[in-house]
Coordinates of C-alpha atoms and ligand atoms in Angstrom, one line a residue:
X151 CA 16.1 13.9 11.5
X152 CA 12.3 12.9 10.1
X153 CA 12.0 13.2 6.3
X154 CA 9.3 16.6 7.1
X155 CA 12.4 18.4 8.2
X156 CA 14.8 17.4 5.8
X157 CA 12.6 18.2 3.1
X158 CA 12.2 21.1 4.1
X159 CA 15.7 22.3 3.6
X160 CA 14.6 22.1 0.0
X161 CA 11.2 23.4 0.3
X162 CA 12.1 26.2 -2.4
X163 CA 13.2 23.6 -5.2
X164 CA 10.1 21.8 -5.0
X165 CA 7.7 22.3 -7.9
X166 CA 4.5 20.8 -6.3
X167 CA 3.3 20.5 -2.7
X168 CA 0.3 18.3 -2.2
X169 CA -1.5 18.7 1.4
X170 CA -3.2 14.8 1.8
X171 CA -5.4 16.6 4.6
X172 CA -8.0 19.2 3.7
X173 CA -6.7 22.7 5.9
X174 CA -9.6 24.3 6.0
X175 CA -10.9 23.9 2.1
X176 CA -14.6 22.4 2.6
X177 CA -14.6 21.1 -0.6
X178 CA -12.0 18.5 -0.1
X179 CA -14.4 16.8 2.2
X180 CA -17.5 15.2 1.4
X181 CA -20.9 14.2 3.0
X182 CA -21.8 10.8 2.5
X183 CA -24.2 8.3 4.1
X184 CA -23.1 5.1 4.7
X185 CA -25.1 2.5 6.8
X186 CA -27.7 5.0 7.8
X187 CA -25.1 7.4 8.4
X188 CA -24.2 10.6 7.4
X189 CA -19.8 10.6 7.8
X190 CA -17.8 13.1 6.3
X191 CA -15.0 11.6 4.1
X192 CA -12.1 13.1 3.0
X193 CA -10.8 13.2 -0.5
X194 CA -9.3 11.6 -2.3
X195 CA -10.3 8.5 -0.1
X196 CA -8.8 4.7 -0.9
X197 CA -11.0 2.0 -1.1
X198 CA -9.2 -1.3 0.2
X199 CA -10.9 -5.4 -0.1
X200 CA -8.6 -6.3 2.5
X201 CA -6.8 -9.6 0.7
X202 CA -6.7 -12.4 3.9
X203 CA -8.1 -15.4 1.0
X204 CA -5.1 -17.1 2.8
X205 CA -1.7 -16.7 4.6
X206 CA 0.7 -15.0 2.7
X207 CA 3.0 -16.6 0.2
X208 CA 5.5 -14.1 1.5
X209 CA 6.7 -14.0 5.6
X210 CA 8.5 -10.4 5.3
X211 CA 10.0 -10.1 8.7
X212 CA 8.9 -6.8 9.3
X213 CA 4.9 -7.4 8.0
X214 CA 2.9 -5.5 10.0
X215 CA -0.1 -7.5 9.3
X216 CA 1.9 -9.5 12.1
X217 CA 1.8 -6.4 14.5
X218 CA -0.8 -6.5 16.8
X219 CA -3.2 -4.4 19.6
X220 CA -2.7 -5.1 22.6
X221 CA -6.6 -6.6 23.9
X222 CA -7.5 -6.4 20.2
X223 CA -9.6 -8.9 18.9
X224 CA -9.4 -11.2 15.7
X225 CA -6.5 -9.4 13.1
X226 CA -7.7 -8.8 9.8
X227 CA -4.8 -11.2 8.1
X228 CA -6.4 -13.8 10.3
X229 CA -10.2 -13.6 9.0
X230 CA -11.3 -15.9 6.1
X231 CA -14.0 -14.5 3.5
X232 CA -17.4 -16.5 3.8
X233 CA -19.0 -17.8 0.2
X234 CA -21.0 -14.9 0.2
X235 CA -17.7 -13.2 0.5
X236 CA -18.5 -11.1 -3.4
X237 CA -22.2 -10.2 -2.5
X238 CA -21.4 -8.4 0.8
X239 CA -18.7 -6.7 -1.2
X240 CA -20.9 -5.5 -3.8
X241 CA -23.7 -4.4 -0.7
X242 CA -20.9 -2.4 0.4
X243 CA -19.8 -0.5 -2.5
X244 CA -23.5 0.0 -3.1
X245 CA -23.0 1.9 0.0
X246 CA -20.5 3.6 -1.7
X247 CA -22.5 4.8 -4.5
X248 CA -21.5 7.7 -5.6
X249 CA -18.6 8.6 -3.8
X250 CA -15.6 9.4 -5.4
X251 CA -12.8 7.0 -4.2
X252 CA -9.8 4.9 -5.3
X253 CA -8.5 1.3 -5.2
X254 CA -6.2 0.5 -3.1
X255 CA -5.7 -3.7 -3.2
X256 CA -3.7 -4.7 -0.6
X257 CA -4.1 -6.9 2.8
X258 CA -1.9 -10.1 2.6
X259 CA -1.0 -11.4 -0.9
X260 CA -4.1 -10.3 -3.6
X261 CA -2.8 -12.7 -6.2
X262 CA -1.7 -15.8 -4.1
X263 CA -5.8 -16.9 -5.1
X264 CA -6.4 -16.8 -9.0
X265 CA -10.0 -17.2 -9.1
X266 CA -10.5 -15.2 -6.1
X267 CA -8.6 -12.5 -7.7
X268 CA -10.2 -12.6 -10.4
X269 CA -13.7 -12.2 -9.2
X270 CA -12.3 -9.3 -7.2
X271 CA -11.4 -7.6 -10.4
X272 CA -14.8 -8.2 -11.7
X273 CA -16.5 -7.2 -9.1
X274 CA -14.8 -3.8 -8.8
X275 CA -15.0 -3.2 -12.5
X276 CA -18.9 -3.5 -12.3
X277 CA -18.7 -0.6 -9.7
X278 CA -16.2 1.2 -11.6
X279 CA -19.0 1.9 -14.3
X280 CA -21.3 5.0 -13.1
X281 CA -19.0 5.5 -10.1
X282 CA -16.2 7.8 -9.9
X283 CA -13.3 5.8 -9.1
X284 CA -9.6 8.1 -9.3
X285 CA -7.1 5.5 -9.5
X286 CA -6.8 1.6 -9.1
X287 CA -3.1 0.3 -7.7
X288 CA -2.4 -3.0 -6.6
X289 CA 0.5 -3.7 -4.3
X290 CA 1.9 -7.0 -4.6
X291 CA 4.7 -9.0 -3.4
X292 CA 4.9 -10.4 -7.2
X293 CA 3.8 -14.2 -6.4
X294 CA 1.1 -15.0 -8.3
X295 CA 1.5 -12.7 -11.1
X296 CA 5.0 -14.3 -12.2
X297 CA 2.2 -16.7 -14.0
X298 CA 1.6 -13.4 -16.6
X299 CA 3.1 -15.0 -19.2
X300 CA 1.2 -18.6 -19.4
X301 CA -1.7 -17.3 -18.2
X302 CA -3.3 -15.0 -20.8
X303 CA -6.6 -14.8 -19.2
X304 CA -5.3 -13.2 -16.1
X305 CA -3.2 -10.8 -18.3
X306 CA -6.3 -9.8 -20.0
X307 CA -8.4 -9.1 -17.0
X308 CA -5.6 -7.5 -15.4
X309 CA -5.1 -5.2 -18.8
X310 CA -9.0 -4.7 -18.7
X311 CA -9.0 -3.6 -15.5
X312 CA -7.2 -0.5 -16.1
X313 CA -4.2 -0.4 -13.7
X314 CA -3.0 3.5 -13.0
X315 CA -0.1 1.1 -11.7
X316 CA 1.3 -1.6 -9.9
X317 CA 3.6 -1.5 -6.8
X318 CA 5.9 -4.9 -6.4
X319 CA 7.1 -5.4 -3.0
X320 CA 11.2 -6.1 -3.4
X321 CA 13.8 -5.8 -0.7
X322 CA 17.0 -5.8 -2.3
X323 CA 18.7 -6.1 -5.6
X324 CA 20.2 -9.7 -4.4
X325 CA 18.2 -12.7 -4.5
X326 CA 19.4 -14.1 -1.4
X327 CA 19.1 -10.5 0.3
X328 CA 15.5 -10.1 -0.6
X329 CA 14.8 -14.0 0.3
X330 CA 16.7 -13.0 3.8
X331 CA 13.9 -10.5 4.6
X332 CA 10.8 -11.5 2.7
X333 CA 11.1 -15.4 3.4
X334 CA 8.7 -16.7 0.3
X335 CA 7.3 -20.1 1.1
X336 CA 8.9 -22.5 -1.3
X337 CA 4.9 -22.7 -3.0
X338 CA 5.9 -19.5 -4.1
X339 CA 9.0 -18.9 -7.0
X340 CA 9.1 -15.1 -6.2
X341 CA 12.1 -15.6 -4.1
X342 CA 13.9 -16.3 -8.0
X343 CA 15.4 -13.1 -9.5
X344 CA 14.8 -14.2 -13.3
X345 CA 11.4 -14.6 -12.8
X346 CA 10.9 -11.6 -11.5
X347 CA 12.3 -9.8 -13.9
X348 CA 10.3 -11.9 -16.6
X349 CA 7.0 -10.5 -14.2
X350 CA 8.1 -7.1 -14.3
X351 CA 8.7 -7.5 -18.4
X352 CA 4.9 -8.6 -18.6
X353 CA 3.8 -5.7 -16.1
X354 CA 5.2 -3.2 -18.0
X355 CA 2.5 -4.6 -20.9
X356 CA 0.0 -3.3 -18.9
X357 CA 0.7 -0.6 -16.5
X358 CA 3.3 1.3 -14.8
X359 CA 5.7 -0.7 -12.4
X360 CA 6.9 1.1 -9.4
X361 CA 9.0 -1.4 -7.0
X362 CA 8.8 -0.5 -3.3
X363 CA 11.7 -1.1 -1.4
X364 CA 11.6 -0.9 2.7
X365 CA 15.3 0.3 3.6
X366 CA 16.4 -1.7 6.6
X367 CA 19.5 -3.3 8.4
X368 CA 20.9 -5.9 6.4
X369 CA 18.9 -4.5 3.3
X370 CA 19.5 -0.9 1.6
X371 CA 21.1 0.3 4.3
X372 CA 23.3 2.6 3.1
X373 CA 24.1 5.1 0.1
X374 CA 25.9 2.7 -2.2
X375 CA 23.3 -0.3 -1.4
X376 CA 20.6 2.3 -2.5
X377 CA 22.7 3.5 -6.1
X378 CA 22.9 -0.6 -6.9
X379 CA 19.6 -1.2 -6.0
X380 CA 18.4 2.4 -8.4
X381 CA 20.8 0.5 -11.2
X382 CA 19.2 -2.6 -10.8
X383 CA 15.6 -1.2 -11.3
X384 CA 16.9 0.4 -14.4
X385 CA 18.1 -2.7 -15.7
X386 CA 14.3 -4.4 -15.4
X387 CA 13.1 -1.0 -17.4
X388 CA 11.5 0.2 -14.4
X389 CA 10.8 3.9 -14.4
X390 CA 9.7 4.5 -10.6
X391 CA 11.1 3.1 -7.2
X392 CA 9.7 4.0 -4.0
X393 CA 12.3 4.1 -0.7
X394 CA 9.9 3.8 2.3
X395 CA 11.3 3.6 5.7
X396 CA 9.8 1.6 8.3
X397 CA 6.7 2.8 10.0
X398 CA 6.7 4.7 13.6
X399 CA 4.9 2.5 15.5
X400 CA 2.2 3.1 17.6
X401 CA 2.2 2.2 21.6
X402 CA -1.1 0.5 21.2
X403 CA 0.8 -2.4 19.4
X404 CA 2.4 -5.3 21.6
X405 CA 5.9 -5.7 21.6
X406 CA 6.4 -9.1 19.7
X407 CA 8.7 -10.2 17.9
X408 CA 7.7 -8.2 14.4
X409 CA 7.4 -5.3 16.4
X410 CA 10.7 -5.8 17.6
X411 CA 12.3 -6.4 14.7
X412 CA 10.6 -2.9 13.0
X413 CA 12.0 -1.1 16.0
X414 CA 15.6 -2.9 15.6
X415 CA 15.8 -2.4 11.8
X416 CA 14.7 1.1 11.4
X417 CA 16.9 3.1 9.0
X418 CA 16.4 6.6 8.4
X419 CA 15.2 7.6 4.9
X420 CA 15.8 11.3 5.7
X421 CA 19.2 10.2 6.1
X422 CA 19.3 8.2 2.9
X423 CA 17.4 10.9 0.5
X424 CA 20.1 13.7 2.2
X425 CA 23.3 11.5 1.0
X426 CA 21.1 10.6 -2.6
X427 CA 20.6 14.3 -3.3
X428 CA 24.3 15.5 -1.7
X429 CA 26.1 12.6 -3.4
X430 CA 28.9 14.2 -5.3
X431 CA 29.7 14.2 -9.0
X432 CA 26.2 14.0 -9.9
X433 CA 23.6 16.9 -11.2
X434 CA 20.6 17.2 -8.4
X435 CA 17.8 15.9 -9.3
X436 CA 14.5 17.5 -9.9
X437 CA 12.8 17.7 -6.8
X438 CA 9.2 17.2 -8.1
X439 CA 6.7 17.1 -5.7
X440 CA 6.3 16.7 -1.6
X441 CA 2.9 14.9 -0.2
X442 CA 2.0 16.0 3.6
X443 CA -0.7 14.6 5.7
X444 CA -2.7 12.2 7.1
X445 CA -0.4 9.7 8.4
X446 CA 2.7 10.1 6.2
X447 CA 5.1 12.2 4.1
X448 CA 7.0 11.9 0.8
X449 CA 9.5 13.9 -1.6
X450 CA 9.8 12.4 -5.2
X451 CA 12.8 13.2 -7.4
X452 CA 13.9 12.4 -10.9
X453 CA 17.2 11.1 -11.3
X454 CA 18.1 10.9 -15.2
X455 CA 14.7 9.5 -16.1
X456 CA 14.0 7.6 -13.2
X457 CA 11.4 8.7 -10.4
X458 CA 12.7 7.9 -7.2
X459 CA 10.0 8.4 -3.9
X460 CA 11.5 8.6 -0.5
X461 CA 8.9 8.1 2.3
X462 CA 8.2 7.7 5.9
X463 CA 4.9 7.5 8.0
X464 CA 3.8 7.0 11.7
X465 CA 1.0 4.8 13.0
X466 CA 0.2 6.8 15.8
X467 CA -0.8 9.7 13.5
X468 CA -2.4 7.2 11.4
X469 CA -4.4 5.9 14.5
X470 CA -5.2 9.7 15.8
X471 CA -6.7 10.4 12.3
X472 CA -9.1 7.5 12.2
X473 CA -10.5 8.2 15.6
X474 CA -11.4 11.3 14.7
X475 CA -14.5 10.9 14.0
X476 CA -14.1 11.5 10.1
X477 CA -13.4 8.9 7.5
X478 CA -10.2 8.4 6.1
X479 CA -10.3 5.1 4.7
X480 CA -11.9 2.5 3.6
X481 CA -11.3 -1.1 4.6
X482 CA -13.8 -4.2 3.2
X483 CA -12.8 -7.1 5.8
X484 CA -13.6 -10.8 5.4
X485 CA -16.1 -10.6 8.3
X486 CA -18.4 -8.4 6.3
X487 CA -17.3 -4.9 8.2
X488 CA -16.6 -1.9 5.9
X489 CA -14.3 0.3 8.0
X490 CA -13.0 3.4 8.5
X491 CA -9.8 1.8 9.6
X492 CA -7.6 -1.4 9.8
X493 CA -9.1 -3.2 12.0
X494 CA -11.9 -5.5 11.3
X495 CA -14.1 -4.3 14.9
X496 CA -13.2 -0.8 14.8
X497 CA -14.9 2.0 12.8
X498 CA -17.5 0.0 11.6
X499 CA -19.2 1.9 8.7
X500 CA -21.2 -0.7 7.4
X501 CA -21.8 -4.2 8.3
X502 CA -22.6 -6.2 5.1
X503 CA -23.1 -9.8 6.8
X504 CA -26.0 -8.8 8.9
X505 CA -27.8 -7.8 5.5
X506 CA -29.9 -10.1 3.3
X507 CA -30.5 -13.7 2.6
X508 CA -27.4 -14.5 4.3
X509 CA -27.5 -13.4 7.6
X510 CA -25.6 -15.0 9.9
X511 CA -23.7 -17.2 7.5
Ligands
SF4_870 S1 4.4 -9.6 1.1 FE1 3.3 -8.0 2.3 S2 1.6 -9.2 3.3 FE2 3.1 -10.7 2.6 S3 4.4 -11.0 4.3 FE3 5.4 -9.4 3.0 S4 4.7 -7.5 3.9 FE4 3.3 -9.1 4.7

């Protein structure tokens, strides 16, 4: 069964229903010229700096930065940002003057690159001031922010900044577990429960923590692997995790080996959030609110002061939206290209290399 239809067995007990996809209201999307252009975008739009600084510190073995199109050309993850790499940033969000957006950071590992982090901060706050930017999220697999608590300066910025909050990558409750699946290079001391716990305890300084947590085979597989991973979140004084199942891929992908391993791990969420809510000897939960559209769907509960978030998308829908014609996103890639999608050559908005004083570099 796909989460959709098992949520809506409880359709009547949910107390908010957000549509991600305008139906028909014109207001939800909005004209705006970009490169010449006149595209219509729909809101609320993210904003992404795709993060490829470097390779991962992380080598999660379902990462679909490793998925890729068959006769596609250079992947994102694989793209290295120039030295102008800030200024065509800032040409781009120039082009996005005006437009009411949100950041999303993500890509590979934002924080694996202090300085470059950093800057990125900077240079997104500058926007931020007489532009109307929603929310700002980061999504991180914890690695370079487990220096929080030596390294005041990048707690500050990151306080500055002005997190709505932060979304750590973690597998499983167990250390070994998590390291099974997420494979940290031994440059990185994520892999190490205690420290990130100690990251989370400085997070929640700043901003919200919500820990994401792709069910899979040989992870939170199952009912009583979900309840001791819900305890475990607890225990770090975390007050949101998110349960995402593996994305429906799309044909266009070859079948590799991360492909294969998506298609082999697969564990139903549906499934999952229907034994979480059924369980017995416990109250329901509140069912607060269900999110519909573009490429994905969602149900968040709260379990005795926890928010729990059960959620499943499909890149084929997510693929079928960006050809459209519209803009759904908003991807800033190392090669200069603002796109209206994940890929660096496709959608191309914007091209902020072929602009200026450094043309061609
Ligand atoms: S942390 Fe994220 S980007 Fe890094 S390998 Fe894992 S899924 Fe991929």
């Amino acid at each position: 069964m796909d989460l959709e239809s098992a949520v809506s067995r409880y359709w009547d007990a949910v107390q908010t229903v957000v549509l991600r996809e305008p139906q028909g209201e014109p207001s939800r999307w909005r004209r705006h010229t970009i490169g010449g252009r006149s595209w219509q975008v729909v809101q609320p739009v993210t904003f992404t700096p795709y993060a490829s600084v470097r390779p991962c510190s992380g080598r999660c073995r379902f990462c679909s930065e490793n998925l890729r199109e068959k006769g596609a050309g250079r992947h994102a993850s694989l793209l290295r940002p120039a030295g102008s790499y800030f200024l065509q940033l800032q040409r781009a969000l120039d082009e996005l003057r005006g437009l009411p957006l949100s950041y999303s950071l993500s890509g590979l590992e934002m924080t694996d690159d202090r300085s470059w982090f950093l800057q990125l901060l900077q240079t997104l706050a500058t926007h931020t001031r007489g532009n109307p930017v929603e929310n700002r999220v980061l999504y991180s697999n914890a690695s370079g922010l487990l220096a929080l608590g030596s390294d005041p300066l990048l707690k500050r910025a990151m306080a500055d900044f002005g997190f709505s909050w932060i979304e750590l990558s973690r597998h499983h409750h167990d250390e070994y577990t998590n390291q099974e699946i997420m494979r940290f290079r031994s440059s990185s001391l994520a892999a190490d429960n205690g420290a990130f716990a100690s990251c989370v305890d400085h997070l929640n300084d700043i901003t919200e923590t919500r820990l994401v947590c792709i069910v899979q085979a040989g992870g939170v597989d199952s009912l009583g692997e979900m309840l001791r991973y819900l305890a475990w979140a607890r225990s770090l004084g975390v007050k949101h995790v998110i349960f995402r199942e593996l994305s429906a891929l799309d044909r266009r992908y070859r079948a590799n080996a991360t492909f294969r391993y998506i298609d082999a791990a697969r564990v139903s969420v549906a499934h999952l959030m229907l034994e979480f809510l059924e369980r017995k000897g416990a109250a329901r939960p509140e069912l607060k609110q269900s999110t519909r559209g573009y490429y994905f769907s969602n149900l968040v509960v709260e379990d005795s002061g926890l928010r729990i978030t059960f959620e499943a998308s499909d890149y084929t829908v997510l693929h079928e939206k960006h050809d459209s014609g519209r803009v759904f996103k908003l991807v800033f890639h190392a090669n200069g290209n603002l796109c209206a999608d994940w890929n660096p050559e496709r959608h191309i908005l914007f091209s902020a290399a072929g602009e200026g004083p450094d043309r061609g570099e």
